[in-house]
mmCIF file of C-alpha atoms and ligand atoms in Angstrom:
data_model
loop_
_atom_site.group_PDB
_atom_site.id
_atom_site.type_symbol
_atom_site.label_atom_id
_atom_site.label_comp_id
_atom_site.label_asym_id
_atom_site.label_seq_id
_atom_site.Cartn_x
_atom_site.Cartn_y
_atom_site.Cartn_z
ATOM 1 C CA UNK A 1 -98.484 200.405 89.810
ATOM 2 C CA UNK A 2 -98.736 198.500 86.521
ATOM 3 C CA UNK A 3 -96.528 195.456 86.980
ATOM 4 C CA UNK A 4 -95.539 192.670 84.577
ATOM 5 C CA UNK A 5 -94.560 189.235 85.849
ATOM 6 C CA UNK A 6 -92.779 187.292 83.118
ATOM 7 C CA UNK A 7 -92.947 183.666 84.233
ATOM 8 C CA UNK A 8 -95.752 181.454 85.520
ATOM 9 C CA UNK A 9 -93.847 179.043 87.798
ATOM 10 C CA UNK A 10 -93.702 179.155 91.586
ATOM 11 C CA UNK A 11 -91.817 182.459 91.591
ATOM 12 C CA UNK A 12 -94.141 184.174 89.112
ATOM 13 C CA UNK A 13 -97.251 183.024 90.953
ATOM 14 C CA UNK A 14 -95.909 183.939 94.401
ATOM 15 C CA UNK A 15 -94.817 187.433 93.392
ATOM 16 C CA UNK A 16 -97.860 188.120 91.200
ATOM 17 C CA UNK A 17 -100.269 187.036 93.928
ATOM 18 C CA UNK A 18 -98.511 189.143 96.547
ATOM 19 C CA UNK A 19 -98.373 192.239 94.350
ATOM 20 C CA UNK A 20 -102.042 191.923 93.357
ATOM 21 C CA UNK A 21 -102.959 191.611 97.047
ATOM 22 C CA UNK A 22 -101.200 194.950 97.590
ATOM 23 C CA UNK A 23 -103.435 196.565 94.954
ATOM 24 C CA UNK A 24 -101.040 196.618 91.994
ATOM 25 C CA UNK A 25 -102.305 195.961 88.453
ATOM 26 C CA UNK A 26 -100.460 192.730 87.695
ATOM 27 C CA UNK A 27 -100.308 190.924 84.359
ATOM 28 C CA UNK A 28 -98.523 187.556 84.325
ATOM 29 C CA UNK A 29 -96.926 186.511 81.022
ATOM 30 C CA UNK A 30 -96.725 183.081 79.404
ATOM 31 C CA UNK A 31 -95.898 181.562 76.003
ATOM 32 C CA UNK A 32 -99.472 180.462 75.292
ATOM 33 C CA UNK A 33 -102.380 181.461 77.542
ATOM 34 C CA UNK A 34 -104.723 178.675 76.387
ATOM 35 C CA UNK A 35 -102.103 175.957 76.763
ATOM 36 C CA UNK A 36 -101.179 177.225 80.224
ATOM 37 C CA UNK A 37 -104.785 177.287 81.443
ATOM 38 C CA UNK A 38 -105.388 173.772 80.046
ATOM 39 C CA UNK A 39 -102.211 172.276 81.553
ATOM 40 C CA UNK A 40 -102.912 169.477 84.024
ATOM 41 C CA UNK A 41 -99.381 168.569 85.160
ATOM 42 C CA UNK A 42 -98.041 170.091 88.358
ATOM 43 C CA UNK A 43 -94.377 171.060 88.232
ATOM 44 C CA UNK A 44 -91.692 170.384 90.799
ATOM 45 C CA UNK A 45 -92.250 172.673 93.819
ATOM 46 C CA UNK A 46 -95.683 173.684 92.514
ATOM 47 C CA UNK A 47 -98.701 172.930 94.720
ATOM 48 C CA UNK A 48 -101.414 173.048 92.052
ATOM 49 C CA UNK A 49 -102.062 173.632 88.361
ATOM 50 C CA UNK A 50 -101.773 177.152 87.037
ATOM 51 C CA UNK A 51 -105.545 177.217 86.428
ATOM 52 C CA UNK A 52 -106.236 176.282 90.059
ATOM 53 C CA UNK A 53 -103.816 178.959 91.230
ATOM 54 C CA UNK A 54 -105.440 181.521 88.945
ATOM 55 C CA UNK A 55 -108.933 180.661 90.168
ATOM 56 C CA UNK A 56 -107.763 181.783 93.606
ATOM 57 C CA UNK A 57 -105.892 184.824 92.221
ATOM 58 C CA UNK A 58 -108.296 186.367 89.749
ATOM 59 C CA UNK A 59 -106.911 189.832 90.295
ATOM 60 C CA UNK A 60 -103.916 188.777 88.193
ATOM 61 C CA UNK A 61 -104.511 188.995 84.430
ATOM 62 C CA UNK A 62 -102.917 186.293 82.249
ATOM 63 C CA UNK A 63 -101.479 187.329 78.866
ATOM 64 C CA UNK A 64 -98.714 186.612 76.384
ATOM 65 C CA UNK A 65 -95.136 187.466 77.324
ATOM 66 C CA UNK A 66 -95.292 190.506 74.985
ATOM 67 C CA UNK A 67 -98.638 191.783 76.253
ATOM 68 C CA UNK A 68 -97.545 191.439 79.873
ATOM 69 C CA UNK A 69 -94.256 193.245 79.218
ATOM 70 C CA UNK A 70 -96.091 196.034 77.353
ATOM 71 C CA UNK A 71 -98.380 196.514 80.360
ATOM 72 C CA UNK A 72 -95.626 196.725 82.969
ATOM 73 C CA UNK A 73 -94.120 199.975 84.168
ATOM 74 C CA UNK A 74 -91.852 197.617 86.092
ATOM 75 C CA UNK A 75 -91.135 194.140 84.661
ATOM 76 C CA UNK A 76 -90.215 191.140 86.818
ATOM 77 C CA UNK A 77 -88.500 188.219 85.071
ATOM 78 C CA UNK A 78 -88.630 184.645 86.442
ATOM 79 C CA UNK A 79 -88.524 182.064 83.675
ATOM 80 C CA UNK A 80 -86.576 178.822 83.334
ATOM 81 C CA UNK A 81 -82.947 179.940 83.238
ATOM 82 C CA UNK A 82 -82.130 177.788 80.217
ATOM 83 C CA UNK A 83 -84.906 179.557 78.257
ATOM 84 C CA UNK A 84 -84.713 183.017 79.788
ATOM 85 C CA UNK A 85 -83.314 184.770 76.722
ATOM 86 C CA UNK A 86 -85.967 183.145 74.488
ATOM 87 C CA UNK A 87 -88.715 184.251 76.872
ATOM 88 C CA UNK A 88 -87.391 187.821 77.002
ATOM 89 C CA UNK A 89 -87.026 187.937 73.209
ATOM 90 C CA UNK A 90 -90.712 186.996 73.045
ATOM 91 C CA UNK A 91 -91.462 189.996 75.279
ATOM 92 C CA UNK A 92 -89.975 192.254 72.586
ATOM 93 C CA UNK A 93 -87.173 194.751 73.233
ATOM 94 C CA UNK A 94 -89.612 197.586 72.521
ATOM 95 C CA UNK A 95 -91.629 196.517 75.599
ATOM 96 C CA UNK A 96 -88.545 196.421 77.852
ATOM 97 C CA UNK A 97 -86.554 199.457 76.714
ATOM 98 C CA UNK A 98 -86.257 202.140 79.394
ATOM 99 C CA UNK A 99 -88.058 200.029 81.992
ATOM 100 C CA UNK A 100 -86.793 198.643 85.278
ATOM 101 C CA UNK A 101 -86.346 194.917 84.578
ATOM 102 C CA UNK A 102 -85.993 192.831 87.747
ATOM 103 C CA UNK A 103 -84.194 189.549 87.018
ATOM 104 C CA UNK A 104 -84.759 186.699 89.474
ATOM 105 C CA UNK A 105 -83.706 183.825 87.203
ATOM 106 C CA UNK A 106 -80.842 181.390 87.747
ATOM 107 C CA UNK A 107 -78.857 179.641 84.978
ATOM 108 C CA UNK A 108 -79.492 176.163 86.372
ATOM 109 C CA UNK A 109 -78.718 173.253 84.057
ATOM 110 C CA UNK A 110 -80.554 170.049 84.986
ATOM 111 C CA UNK A 111 -79.448 168.181 81.844
ATOM 112 C CA UNK A 112 -77.189 165.911 83.940
ATOM 113 C CA UNK A 113 -79.765 165.532 86.715
ATOM 114 C CA UNK A 114 -79.604 166.737 90.282
ATOM 115 C CA UNK A 115 -77.858 168.717 91.639
ATOM 116 C CA UNK A 116 -77.909 171.139 88.710
ATOM 117 C CA UNK A 117 -74.799 172.806 87.333
ATOM 118 C CA UNK A 118 -74.592 176.375 86.002
ATOM 119 C CA UNK A 119 -74.877 177.000 82.270
ATOM 120 C CA UNK A 120 -72.873 180.223 82.615
ATOM 121 C CA UNK A 121 -70.464 181.240 85.400
ATOM 122 C CA UNK A 122 -67.085 182.675 86.454
ATOM 123 C CA UNK A 123 -66.506 185.305 83.763
ATOM 124 C CA UNK A 124 -70.134 185.901 82.752
ATOM 125 C CA UNK A 125 -73.659 185.486 84.118
ATOM 126 C CA UNK A 126 -77.199 185.094 82.866
ATOM 127 C CA UNK A 127 -77.957 188.619 84.042
ATOM 128 C CA UNK A 128 -75.080 190.014 81.956
ATOM 129 C CA UNK A 129 -76.285 188.017 78.948
ATOM 130 C CA UNK A 130 -79.720 189.595 79.419
ATOM 131 C CA UNK A 131 -78.243 193.100 79.793
ATOM 132 C CA UNK A 132 -76.130 192.644 76.620
ATOM 133 C CA UNK A 133 -79.161 191.431 74.660
ATOM 134 C CA UNK A 134 -81.371 194.262 75.998
ATOM 135 C CA UNK A 135 -78.960 197.167 76.539
ATOM 136 C CA UNK A 136 -81.764 199.692 77.038
ATOM 137 C CA UNK A 137 -83.494 197.716 79.795
ATOM 138 C CA UNK A 138 -82.637 199.007 83.285
ATOM 139 C CA UNK A 139 -81.703 195.593 84.626
ATOM 140 C CA UNK A 140 -81.460 194.816 88.345
ATOM 141 C CA UNK A 141 -80.641 191.330 89.619
ATOM 142 C CA UNK A 142 -82.216 190.426 92.937
ATOM 143 C CA UNK A 143 -84.147 187.789 94.936
ATOM 144 C CA UNK A 144 -82.496 184.870 93.058
ATOM 145 C CA UNK A 145 -80.742 183.730 96.264
ATOM 146 C CA UNK A 146 -83.898 182.892 98.242
ATOM 147 C CA UNK A 147 -86.878 180.601 97.666
ATOM 148 C CA UNK A 148 -90.163 182.024 96.423
ATOM 149 C CA UNK A 149 -92.004 182.114 99.778
ATOM 150 C CA UNK A 150 -89.080 183.949 101.404
ATOM 151 C CA UNK A 151 -89.037 186.546 98.580
ATOM 152 C CA UNK A 152 -92.391 187.983 99.649
ATOM 153 C CA UNK A 153 -92.211 187.127 103.372
ATOM 154 C CA UNK A 154 -88.651 187.632 104.638
ATOM 155 C CA UNK A 155 -90.070 187.709 108.178
ATOM 156 C CA UNK A 156 -90.897 184.019 107.803
ATOM 157 C CA UNK A 157 -87.250 183.143 108.527
ATOM 158 C CA UNK A 158 -84.933 184.575 111.179
ATOM 159 C CA UNK A 159 -87.226 187.481 112.002
ATOM 160 C CA UNK A 160 -86.274 189.130 108.664
ATOM 161 C CA UNK A 161 -82.759 189.739 110.011
ATOM 162 C CA UNK A 162 -80.960 188.625 106.853
ATOM 163 C CA UNK A 163 -79.919 190.026 103.464
ATOM 164 C CA UNK A 164 -81.188 190.190 99.928
ATOM 165 C CA UNK A 165 -78.706 191.358 97.287
ATOM 166 C CA UNK A 166 -79.108 193.751 94.365
ATOM 167 C CA UNK A 167 -76.784 194.412 91.442
ATOM 168 C CA UNK A 168 -77.087 196.465 88.289
ATOM 169 C CA UNK A 169 -75.550 199.277 86.256
ATOM 170 C CA UNK A 170 -78.385 201.803 86.730
ATOM 171 C CA UNK A 171 -78.270 203.418 90.182
ATOM 172 C CA UNK A 172 -81.775 204.890 89.941
ATOM 173 C CA UNK A 173 -83.188 201.493 88.924
ATOM 174 C CA UNK A 174 -81.485 199.878 91.932
ATOM 175 C CA UNK A 175 -82.998 202.553 94.203
ATOM 176 C CA UNK A 176 -86.463 201.797 92.772
ATOM 177 C CA UNK A 177 -85.965 198.054 93.284
ATOM 178 C CA UNK A 178 -84.648 198.571 96.817
ATOM 179 C CA UNK A 179 -87.777 200.555 97.622
ATOM 180 C CA UNK A 180 -89.971 197.777 96.132
ATOM 181 C CA UNK A 181 -88.149 195.119 98.153
ATOM 182 C CA UNK A 182 -88.611 197.073 101.378
ATOM 183 C CA UNK A 183 -92.062 198.614 101.019
ATOM 184 C CA UNK A 184 -93.863 195.831 99.097
ATOM 185 C CA UNK A 185 -92.198 192.691 100.408
ATOM 186 C CA UNK A 186 -90.849 193.727 103.829
ATOM 187 C CA UNK A 187 -87.100 193.300 103.288
ATOM 188 C CA UNK A 188 -85.084 195.183 105.917
ATOM 189 C CA UNK A 189 -81.548 194.548 104.662
ATOM 190 C CA UNK A 190 -80.816 195.132 100.983
ATOM 191 C CA UNK A 191 -77.112 194.844 100.140
ATOM 192 C CA UNK A 192 -76.034 196.595 96.917
ATOM 193 C CA UNK A 193 -73.160 194.564 95.409
ATOM 194 C CA UNK A 194 -72.424 197.042 92.606
ATOM 195 C CA UNK A 195 -72.678 196.719 88.846
ATOM 196 C CA UNK A 196 -74.302 193.855 86.983
ATOM 197 C CA UNK A 197 -71.104 191.777 86.940
ATOM 198 C CA UNK A 198 -71.882 191.100 90.651
ATOM 199 C CA UNK A 199 -74.640 188.822 89.342
ATOM 200 C CA UNK A 200 -71.875 186.236 88.719
ATOM 201 C CA UNK A 201 -71.473 185.728 92.455
ATOM 202 C CA UNK A 202 -75.222 185.927 93.088
ATOM 203 C CA UNK A 203 -75.810 183.150 90.567
ATOM 204 C CA UNK A 204 -72.766 181.073 91.616
ATOM 205 C CA UNK A 205 -74.203 181.012 95.160
ATOM 206 C CA UNK A 206 -76.851 178.576 93.880
ATOM 207 C CA UNK A 207 -74.784 175.362 94.231
ATOM 208 C CA UNK A 208 -74.286 176.268 97.911
ATOM 209 C CA UNK A 209 -78.000 177.131 98.257
ATOM 210 C CA UNK A 210 -78.992 173.753 96.772
ATOM 211 C CA UNK A 211 -76.616 171.944 99.101
ATOM 212 C CA UNK A 212 -77.951 173.792 102.144
ATOM 213 C CA UNK A 213 -81.525 173.014 101.132
ATOM 214 C CA UNK A 214 -80.636 169.318 101.075
ATOM 215 C CA UNK A 215 -79.001 169.425 104.495
ATOM 216 C CA UNK A 216 -81.731 171.568 106.074
ATOM 217 C CA UNK A 217 -84.493 169.615 104.283
ATOM 218 C CA UNK A 218 -86.300 172.920 103.645
ATOM 219 C CA UNK A 219 -86.105 175.914 101.267
ATOM 220 C CA UNK A 220 -87.116 178.228 104.122
ATOM 221 C CA UNK A 221 -83.744 179.766 105.016
ATOM 222 C CA UNK A 222 -81.383 182.582 104.141
ATOM 223 C CA UNK A 223 -77.938 183.845 105.113
ATOM 224 C CA UNK A 224 -77.116 186.903 107.235
ATOM 225 C CA UNK A 225 -74.040 188.997 106.546
ATOM 226 C CA UNK A 226 -72.230 190.074 109.686
ATOM 227 C CA UNK A 227 -69.332 192.472 109.925
ATOM 228 C CA UNK A 228 -66.772 193.389 112.538
ATOM 229 C CA UNK A 229 -68.650 195.143 115.320
ATOM 230 C CA UNK A 230 -72.087 193.877 114.338
ATOM 231 C CA UNK A 231 -73.941 191.642 116.728
HETATM 232 N N1 NAP B 1 -88.427 178.307 92.552
HETATM 233 C C1 NAP B 1 -87.792 179.133 93.387
HETATM 234 O O1 NAP B 1 -88.075 179.184 94.605
HETATM 235 C C2 NAP B 1 -86.714 180.043 92.824
HETATM 236 C C3 NAP B 1 -85.959 180.826 93.710
HETATM 237 C C4 NAP B 1 -85.007 181.711 93.186
HETATM 238 C C5 NAP B 1 -84.836 181.809 91.813
HETATM 239 N N2 NAP B 1 -85.571 181.009 90.977
HETATM 240 C C6 NAP B 1 -85.391 181.140 89.541
HETATM 241 O O2 NAP B 1 -86.542 181.794 89.028
HETATM 242 C C7 NAP B 1 -86.847 181.304 87.726
HETATM 243 C C8 NAP B 1 -88.290 180.779 87.713
HETATM 244 O O3 NAP B 1 -88.370 179.649 88.532
HETATM 245 P P1 NAP B 1 -89.779 178.903 88.745
HETATM 246 O O4 NAP B 1 -89.479 177.708 89.563
HETATM 247 O O5 NAP B 1 -90.790 179.894 89.201
HETATM 248 O O6 NAP B 1 -90.263 178.529 87.274
HETATM 249 P P2 NAP B 1 -89.591 177.643 86.094
HETATM 250 O O7 NAP B 1 -90.340 176.376 86.011
HETATM 251 O O8 NAP B 1 -88.121 177.594 86.228
HETATM 252 O O9 NAP B 1 -89.957 178.534 84.808
HETATM 253 C C9 NAP B 1 -91.270 178.654 84.399
HETATM 254 C C10 NAP B 1 -91.358 179.674 83.297
HETATM 255 O O10 NAP B 1 -90.389 179.414 82.265
HETATM 256 C C11 NAP B 1 -91.043 179.515 81.003
HETATM 257 N N3 NAP B 1 -90.424 178.646 79.989
HETATM 258 C C12 NAP B 1 -90.158 177.319 80.096
HETATM 259 N N4 NAP B 1 -89.661 176.856 78.912
HETATM 260 C C13 NAP B 1 -89.638 177.900 78.070
HETATM 261 C C14 NAP B 1 -89.253 178.057 76.707
HETATM 262 N N5 NAP B 1 -88.785 177.039 75.986
HETATM 263 N N6 NAP B 1 -89.350 179.291 76.158
HETATM 264 C C15 NAP B 1 -89.817 180.339 76.882
HETATM 265 N N7 NAP B 1 -90.209 180.256 78.173
HETATM 266 C C16 NAP B 1 -90.128 179.053 78.752
HETATM 267 C C17 NAP B 1 -92.456 179.025 81.294
HETATM 268 O O11 NAP B 1 -93.312 179.485 80.269
HETATM 269 P P3 NAP B 1 -94.860 179.066 80.222
HETATM 270 O O12 NAP B 1 -95.550 180.033 81.150
HETATM 271 O O13 NAP B 1 -95.229 179.247 78.822
HETATM 272 O O14 NAP B 1 -94.962 177.650 80.698
HETATM 273 C C18 NAP B 1 -92.739 179.657 82.641
HETATM 274 O O15 NAP B 1 -93.239 180.952 82.501
HETATM 275 C C19 NAP B 1 -85.804 180.226 87.403
HETATM 276 O O16 NAP B 1 -84.773 180.800 86.635
HETATM 277 C C20 NAP B 1 -85.298 179.823 88.782
HETATM 278 O O17 NAP B 1 -83.968 179.331 88.758
HETATM 279 C C21 NAP B 1 -86.498 180.129 91.459
#
């Protein structure tokens, strides 16, 4: 499948590399290809420069946000939450309209240091802001509640016996994303939380996730939902 990955951080690289390894035609989008390839700093949680990562992942094509979005039959979005709307505007609504848009971003605000707060919460969410700005995109929120390595290898924690959530207004888009999560990445338990307003809870889980990461001293974890009668 032709896939766009909007975002070149840890999430973008992890998902793009995995999808290319599965044989998909992946284009990863950035603000400025030359600047990205020339960058020498290594971001928090990144292991290497983007250029070093790309040298080992040459099956992934690097392009502008707009060119990547144009290429994608399905578009993944993982940019800095504070800049997500700017990044998606750069993609161009015409390159997102009618497409399944998979939003992984979180509205984390690091302006007061660590731990981050949320720039939008309670009665709204970043996902809803994105859906309002791009009403014709078939938006599905997912994967934002786990770290990048767990996204593509759920079996790496708890034998894959744990949940990933989806939310969105388009039932067919959620079915497509559920199939992608299961057949590409190996998720066994996908819990549909309903319409896109469920993204509020998915994003407001992040303060708890950050706290758990500190206590566990690792991002390699997830939660399992159990119900009466389940073991
Ligand atoms: N890291 C994780 O394990 C994890 C887990 C769950 C969810 N998330 C969420 O996923 C998203 C991506 O996280 P990440 O750690 O992979 O990367 P990140 O560092 O949060 O974001 C990197 C991306 O943001 C873009 N960006 C930065 N400033 C911008 C601006 N002013 N205008 C437009 N675009 C801008 C960058 O563009 P350039 O390519 O041009 O530099 C790059 O593509 C975040 O919202 C994060 O909260 C992360």
